[in-house]
């Protein structure tokens, strides 16, 4: 339960920590301040009430010492300050300054204490509010003097003080939360910069670096991150250059081999049946080798050149229609939205190569495409190629876009390939800010989808 209620975001945890810290500090200060203030005010009120009670008791004692004075008469003339009431016990009879105050307002413990000849005070609660009862024995007159001082004003003052301190605690907590929000932004900002830079680097922008900082705590992180990106960019550049160089170097001997095989093919009739069979096998393998080199060169270009360098408005509907017209062979059913609705911003040559690879993949593994659909979906333009082949198992639908990946069904009933065509499709889609994926086709086979951000209408 504690884990479920705890905030998961770093910024929320920082704000909560500051708010809780401010609340705890405020609670300690409020509790301490209120306790000290309450104790001080009660002591002051009790001291003042006790001094006034002794003064009133002395006045009553001096008046009772006059011959012929009665307790009731003197008590009527006695006016205590502060709104206090006086209760006097004389000879077992009780006298009071008001009719609604009497012996019932004097605690029995205080009566016993005063009867023993000692003065004392007791705080009591009543329906009319808290009171302080002071008991004083007047031995010379043989009476027990009690003064009941109200503490309602003090109680009201303490409640006001508690409300003010509580409001101050809430204000301090809110201020702590606001300060925590500000501090969390300052703390999380470097992490957001790293996350943003990492996202852009993952998208292919290898020239992105973190800005320099003078913060000694972040200096090592920024330097390490930038060094890592430099090493990564250098490694990718070396790998790309290596693939391109190897592909270029292989093209020369491959061209010589193809030329030699073409010469032999021109004199095929002079070869024995076994020689003709070997020649056909060599021609097929050379064709496959040539396509693989072309794919490797294309991947090297995709890895090395940014899409923005050759970016232009391209209508995918018109592009797919053009590719299908140049391919010839069995006619493929094409359904497309209007050309102006399927415009994307990108490299036309790379997009043409990606569409061609999707159609070639259907030809190689599913006896051709069953249908092609180009449509606009919520700001994206989607090209879908459906086939009626054996389909792609769910566990293989992500792996088929990896380089040199061939599914388990590719070896049965399909033409050989290097496993680079769909990798080029995926790299092209990613480079244009889109994606590529595989799903089940309504024709029973596989549906390969190329999605790209649509140009604003």
XYZ file of C-alpha atoms in Angstrom:
457
model
C 0.000 0.000 0.000
C 2.823 2.393 0.812
C 4.447 1.717 -2.564
C 1.138 2.180 -4.358
C 0.453 5.563 -2.718
C 3.987 6.912 -3.156
C 4.432 9.185 -6.189
C 6.510 7.645 -8.952
C 7.687 10.816 -10.684
C 10.934 12.305 -9.441
C 9.556 15.837 -9.563
C 6.483 14.827 -7.549
C 8.691 13.137 -4.941
C 10.820 16.269 -4.585
C 7.760 18.500 -4.184
C 6.270 16.080 -1.660
C 9.527 15.960 0.296
C 9.701 19.761 0.535
C 6.015 20.006 1.484
C 6.293 17.308 4.163
C 9.498 18.865 5.511
C 7.874 22.297 5.723
C 4.808 20.756 7.378
C 6.885 18.937 9.988
C 8.967 22.018 10.808
C 5.815 24.150 10.971
C 4.072 21.607 13.193
C 6.994 21.581 15.626
C 7.150 25.367 15.720
C 3.383 25.731 16.054
C 3.163 23.142 18.832
C 6.075 24.661 20.728
C 4.857 28.238 20.285
C 1.299 27.415 21.296
C 2.421 25.395 24.327
C 4.722 28.144 25.576
C 2.156 30.879 24.912
C -0.640 28.926 26.615
C 1.499 28.198 29.654
C 2.637 31.810 29.911
C -0.848 33.304 29.508
C -2.377 30.867 32.014
C 0.318 31.610 34.565
C -0.146 35.352 34.089
C -3.935 35.094 34.389
C -3.729 32.844 37.428
C -1.229 35.160 39.142
C -3.349 38.220 38.430
C -6.546 36.486 39.595
C -4.842 35.216 42.764
C -3.520 38.682 43.658
C -6.952 40.169 43.104
C -8.575 37.422 45.221
C -6.225 38.118 48.144
C -6.946 41.828 47.827
C -10.702 41.191 47.883
C -10.322 38.781 50.808
C -8.404 41.423 52.813
C -11.090 44.018 52.045
C -13.820 41.621 53.224
C -11.868 40.697 56.356
C -11.377 44.343 57.300
C -15.072 45.053 56.844
C -16.111 42.013 58.872
C -13.894 43.106 61.715
C -16.188 46.115 62.197
C -18.679 45.417 64.964
C -22.125 44.507 63.771
C -21.182 43.784 60.164
C -22.930 40.889 58.442
C -21.328 38.698 55.764
C -24.238 39.072 53.342
C -24.276 42.872 53.666
C -20.551 43.241 53.155
C -20.580 40.776 50.274
C -23.191 42.871 48.455
C -20.925 45.915 48.681
C -17.833 43.972 47.505
C -17.224 44.450 43.769
C -14.420 42.110 42.474
C -12.578 43.225 39.344
C -12.394 41.278 36.088
C -15.983 40.011 36.285
C -15.175 37.532 39.069
C -17.784 36.212 41.516
C -17.323 35.736 45.271
C -18.579 32.823 47.340
C -18.177 32.879 51.129
C -18.804 30.136 53.676
C -19.454 31.292 57.197
C -20.661 29.080 60.016
C -21.897 26.400 57.621
C -23.914 28.936 55.553
C -22.994 29.931 52.008
C -23.168 33.461 50.636
C -22.486 34.587 47.074
C -22.289 37.812 45.084
C -24.742 36.443 42.468
C -27.709 34.077 42.707
C -26.443 31.711 39.943
C -23.112 31.179 41.731
C -22.830 29.179 44.894
C -21.290 26.250 46.718
C -21.777 23.982 43.712
C -19.142 26.017 41.843
C -16.469 25.319 44.454
C -14.761 21.915 44.072
C -14.847 19.704 47.172
C -11.065 19.246 47.111
C -10.565 22.999 47.323
C -13.099 23.242 50.178
C -11.157 20.656 52.150
C -7.888 22.485 51.446
C -9.260 25.853 52.587
C -10.939 24.265 55.634
C -7.514 23.011 56.679
C -6.264 26.607 56.722
C -4.418 26.746 53.370
C -5.103 28.781 50.249
C -5.289 27.136 46.806
C -6.465 27.422 43.201
C -8.318 25.021 40.908
C -9.236 25.333 37.189
C -12.685 23.945 36.411
C -14.896 23.668 33.360
C -18.554 24.571 33.345
C -21.322 25.045 30.780
C -20.500 28.759 30.743
C -16.806 28.134 30.085
C -13.598 27.511 32.082
C -13.107 29.206 35.441
C -10.334 29.637 37.949
C -11.475 29.147 41.579
C -9.245 30.660 44.297
C -9.845 29.660 47.899
C -8.509 31.731 50.833
C -9.180 31.079 54.540
C -9.944 34.189 56.647
C -9.175 32.874 60.124
C -9.784 36.190 61.909
C -13.383 36.347 60.711
C -13.917 32.552 60.726
C -14.961 32.418 57.077
C -13.780 30.721 53.886
C -13.375 33.069 50.924
C -13.685 31.786 47.339
C -13.383 33.855 44.168
C -14.501 32.395 40.819
C -12.616 34.134 37.957
C -13.784 33.414 34.357
C -11.200 32.266 31.780
C -13.434 32.632 28.692
C -11.470 35.565 27.277
C -8.233 33.669 27.726
C -9.755 30.616 26.019
C -10.896 32.793 23.083
C -7.424 34.318 22.812
C -5.824 30.854 22.787
C -8.230 29.658 20.086
C -7.414 32.704 17.962
C -3.723 32.067 18.486
C -4.152 28.410 17.484
C -6.041 29.420 14.324
C -3.362 31.941 13.401
C -0.569 29.438 14.003
C -2.434 26.755 12.026
C -2.912 29.134 9.108
C 0.767 29.994 9.313
C 1.662 26.286 9.227
C -0.509 25.717 6.154
C 1.014 28.775 4.474
C 4.496 27.507 5.267
C 3.588 24.079 3.868
C 2.259 25.648 0.677
C 5.376 27.786 0.407
C 7.487 24.658 0.892
C 5.577 22.895 -1.884
C 6.032 25.874 -4.220
C 9.714 26.034 -3.393
C 9.919 22.286 -3.948
C 8.293 22.700 -7.375
C 10.849 25.365 -8.257
C 13.707 23.277 -6.918
C 12.440 20.155 -8.702
C 12.460 22.001 -12.015
C 16.043 23.054 -11.386
C 17.009 19.525 -10.365
C 15.154 17.718 -13.158
C 16.137 20.168 -15.897
C 19.569 18.558 -16.494
C 17.912 15.137 -16.630
C 15.349 16.426 -19.130
C 18.179 17.826 -21.249
C 19.937 14.458 -21.178
C 16.678 12.636 -22.024
C 15.921 15.030 -24.881
C 19.430 14.742 -26.274
C 19.333 10.947 -25.974
C 15.982 10.823 -27.789
C 17.277 12.958 -30.643
C 20.467 10.913 -30.847
C 18.409 7.717 -30.983
C 16.511 9.328 -33.874
C 19.755 9.710 -35.815
C 20.864 13.254 -34.887
C 24.387 12.308 -33.874
C 25.563 15.934 -33.857
C 23.516 16.700 -30.714
C 25.542 17.508 -27.604
C 24.710 18.754 -24.134
C 25.469 22.451 -23.626
C 28.480 23.254 -21.450
C 27.820 23.989 -17.788
C 29.672 25.689 -14.957
C 28.008 23.547 -12.283
C 30.783 21.366 -10.818
C 28.246 18.665 -9.918
C 27.073 18.395 -13.549
C 30.397 19.030 -15.256
C 31.492 15.381 -15.133
C 28.083 14.117 -16.319
C 27.972 16.520 -19.280
C 31.552 15.732 -20.266
C 30.974 11.968 -19.998
C 27.741 12.128 -21.993
C 29.278 14.192 -24.776
C 32.325 11.919 -24.882
C 30.036 8.894 -25.129
C 28.114 10.472 -28.022
C 31.388 11.372 -29.764
C 32.580 7.788 -29.442
C 29.216 6.458 -30.636
C 29.142 8.796 -33.646
C 32.705 7.885 -34.498
C 31.932 4.181 -34.255
C 28.830 4.468 -36.423
C 30.741 6.541 -38.957
C 33.528 3.966 -39.082
C 31.046 1.114 -39.471
C 29.121 2.958 -42.160
C 32.295 3.863 -44.012
C 33.496 0.277 -43.697
C 30.281 -1.118 -45.153
C 30.357 1.419 -47.970
C 34.026 0.821 -48.722
C 33.626 -2.948 -48.704
C 30.563 -2.730 -50.921
C 32.354 -0.456 -53.386
C 35.434 -2.658 -53.418
C 33.326 -5.737 -54.081
C 31.497 -4.136 -56.980
C 34.578 -4.200 -59.249
C 35.264 -7.945 -59.017
C 31.530 -8.580 -59.035
C 31.165 -6.624 -62.261
C 33.984 -8.642 -63.784
C 32.313 -11.870 -62.693
C 28.948 -10.781 -64.053
C 30.540 -9.808 -67.365
C 32.341 -13.150 -67.595
C 29.159 -15.061 -66.768
C 27.245 -13.077 -69.382
C 29.860 -14.076 -71.956
C 29.433 -17.700 -70.938
C 25.661 -17.252 -71.071
C 25.897 -16.067 -74.649
C 27.506 -19.438 -75.523
C 25.242 -21.525 -73.300
C 24.389 -23.919 -76.134
C 28.026 -24.998 -76.368
C 28.032 -26.185 -72.730
C 27.067 -29.619 -71.525
C 23.790 -30.012 -69.613
C 25.696 -30.092 -66.323
C 27.636 -26.969 -67.364
C 24.413 -25.205 -68.240
C 22.989 -26.104 -64.844
C 26.115 -24.786 -63.114
C 25.949 -21.597 -65.178
C 22.314 -21.010 -64.173
C 23.217 -21.535 -60.509
C 26.102 -19.068 -60.774
C 23.893 -16.478 -62.488
C 21.303 -16.772 -59.726
C 23.853 -16.443 -56.942
C 25.542 -13.494 -58.661
C 22.181 -11.781 -58.985
C 21.529 -12.339 -55.310
C 25.037 -11.102 -54.473
C 24.490 -7.995 -56.581
C 21.193 -7.208 -54.857
C 22.822 -7.667 -51.464
C 25.606 -5.220 -52.368
C 23.019 -2.702 -53.548
C 21.153 -3.099 -50.257
C 24.356 -2.673 -48.256
C 25.195 0.501 -50.149
C 21.676 1.792 -49.548
C 21.955 1.035 -45.815
C 25.302 2.833 -45.720
C 23.678 5.875 -47.323
C 20.715 5.719 -44.935
C 23.049 5.546 -41.940
C 25.384 8.259 -43.160
C 23.182 10.903 -44.823
C 20.444 12.879 -43.049
C 17.013 12.815 -44.650
C 16.760 16.612 -44.527
C 19.544 16.926 -47.079
C 17.253 15.740 -49.926
C 13.874 16.544 -48.403
C 11.030 17.540 -50.727
C 7.244 17.167 -50.873
C 6.372 13.668 -52.107
C 2.910 12.234 -52.735
C 3.038 8.621 -51.580
C -0.068 7.742 -53.602
C 1.551 8.966 -56.806
C 4.847 7.347 -55.842
C 3.258 3.924 -55.227
C 1.300 4.212 -58.472
C 4.521 4.985 -60.339
C 6.391 2.059 -58.745
C 3.605 -0.374 -59.595
C 3.522 0.868 -63.218
C 7.264 0.343 -63.671
C 7.277 -3.121 -62.098
C 5.003 -4.756 -64.630
C 3.937 -8.331 -63.917
C 0.576 -9.210 -62.397
C -1.601 -6.233 -61.733
C -1.928 -5.255 -58.055
C -5.108 -3.704 -56.680
C -4.259 -0.178 -55.497
C -6.645 1.963 -53.433
C -5.429 5.397 -52.401
C -6.626 8.701 -51.060
C -6.245 11.770 -53.286
C -2.637 12.614 -54.104
C -2.785 15.952 -52.288
C -3.833 14.175 -49.045
C -0.876 11.763 -49.078
C 1.958 14.274 -49.337
C 4.936 13.775 -47.016
C 8.228 15.609 -46.649
C 11.154 13.333 -47.477
C 13.705 11.892 -49.878
C 11.861 10.585 -52.935
C 14.580 8.092 -53.915
C 14.675 6.509 -50.469
C 10.898 6.372 -50.223
C 10.724 4.758 -53.668
C 13.296 2.194 -52.565
C 11.303 1.450 -49.384
C 8.057 0.901 -51.327
C 9.895 -1.269 -53.857
C 11.332 -3.375 -51.043
C 7.878 -3.939 -49.568
C 6.593 -5.146 -52.937
C 9.716 -7.256 -53.525
C 9.255 -8.847 -50.107
C 5.697 -9.843 -51.062
C 6.949 -11.221 -54.416
C 9.726 -13.210 -52.793
C 7.836 -14.740 -49.865
C 4.117 -14.626 -50.760
C 3.882 -14.862 -54.570
C 3.192 -11.147 -54.867
C 1.118 -8.465 -53.206
C -2.622 -9.010 -52.990
C -3.489 -5.337 -52.444
C -1.844 -1.988 -51.715
C -3.521 0.810 -49.783
C -2.335 4.425 -49.295
C -4.332 6.606 -46.886
C -4.031 9.482 -44.449
C -4.573 8.768 -40.749
C -4.589 11.523 -38.131
C -1.640 13.486 -39.481
C 0.236 10.450 -40.868
C 0.325 8.898 -44.323
C 0.247 5.092 -44.305
C 1.250 2.634 -47.047
C -0.070 -0.911 -46.476
C 1.032 -3.880 -48.572
C -1.112 -7.023 -48.084
C -0.274 -10.502 -49.282
C -1.950 -13.893 -49.161
C 1.161 -15.833 -48.160
C 1.911 -17.883 -45.061
C 2.098 -14.745 -42.911
C 4.582 -13.880 -40.182
C 4.325 -15.400 -36.677
C 3.635 -12.911 -33.915
C 7.008 -13.505 -32.249
C 8.827 -12.789 -35.529
C 7.049 -9.556 -36.501
C 9.637 -7.288 -34.948
C 12.679 -9.381 -35.792
C 11.939 -9.433 -39.560
C 12.972 -5.753 -39.714
C 16.435 -6.524 -38.357
C 19.367 -6.714 -40.727
C 20.047 -10.157 -42.237
C 16.974 -11.516 -40.436
C 14.959 -14.195 -42.224
C 11.898 -15.841 -40.712
C 11.600 -19.618 -40.256
C 9.094 -19.808 -43.119
C 11.392 -17.932 -45.508
C 13.337 -21.101 -46.226
C 10.246 -22.961 -47.448
C 8.547 -21.996 -50.665
C 10.174 -18.550 -51.010
C 12.976 -17.102 -53.074
C 16.338 -16.545 -51.366
C 17.183 -13.105 -50.036
C 19.804 -11.410 -47.882
C 17.367 -10.159 -45.257
C 18.156 -6.463 -45.867
C 15.060 -5.243 -47.722
C 12.806 -4.798 -44.675
C 15.724 -3.377 -42.695
C 16.008 -0.633 -45.334
C 12.253 -0.002 -45.023
C 12.499 0.334 -41.248
C 15.589 2.591 -41.410
C 13.947 4.794 -44.031
C 10.769 5.125 -41.970
C 12.722 5.970 -38.813
C 14.846 8.508 -40.669
C 11.684 10.266 -41.841
C 10.210 10.348 -38.335
C 7.803 7.465 -38.912
C 7.770 3.708 -38.413
C 7.237 0.345 -40.018
C 5.555 -2.751 -38.644
C 4.020 -6.057 -39.571
C 0.537 -7.332 -38.745
C -2.013 -9.859 -39.948
C -3.598 -9.225 -43.335
C -7.317 -9.631 -44.100
C -6.172 -11.722 -47.077
C -4.765 -14.354 -44.709
C -1.112 -13.454 -45.084
C 0.923 -10.552 -43.727
C 0.379 -6.812 -43.890
C 3.505 -4.638 -43.941
C 2.833 -1.004 -43.048
C 4.992 2.052 -43.702
C 3.868 5.152 -41.765
C 5.303 8.652 -42.295
C 4.336 12.078 -40.895
C 2.023 13.812 -43.350
C 2.762 17.288 -44.620
C 0.431 20.063 -43.384
C -2.539 20.552 -45.672
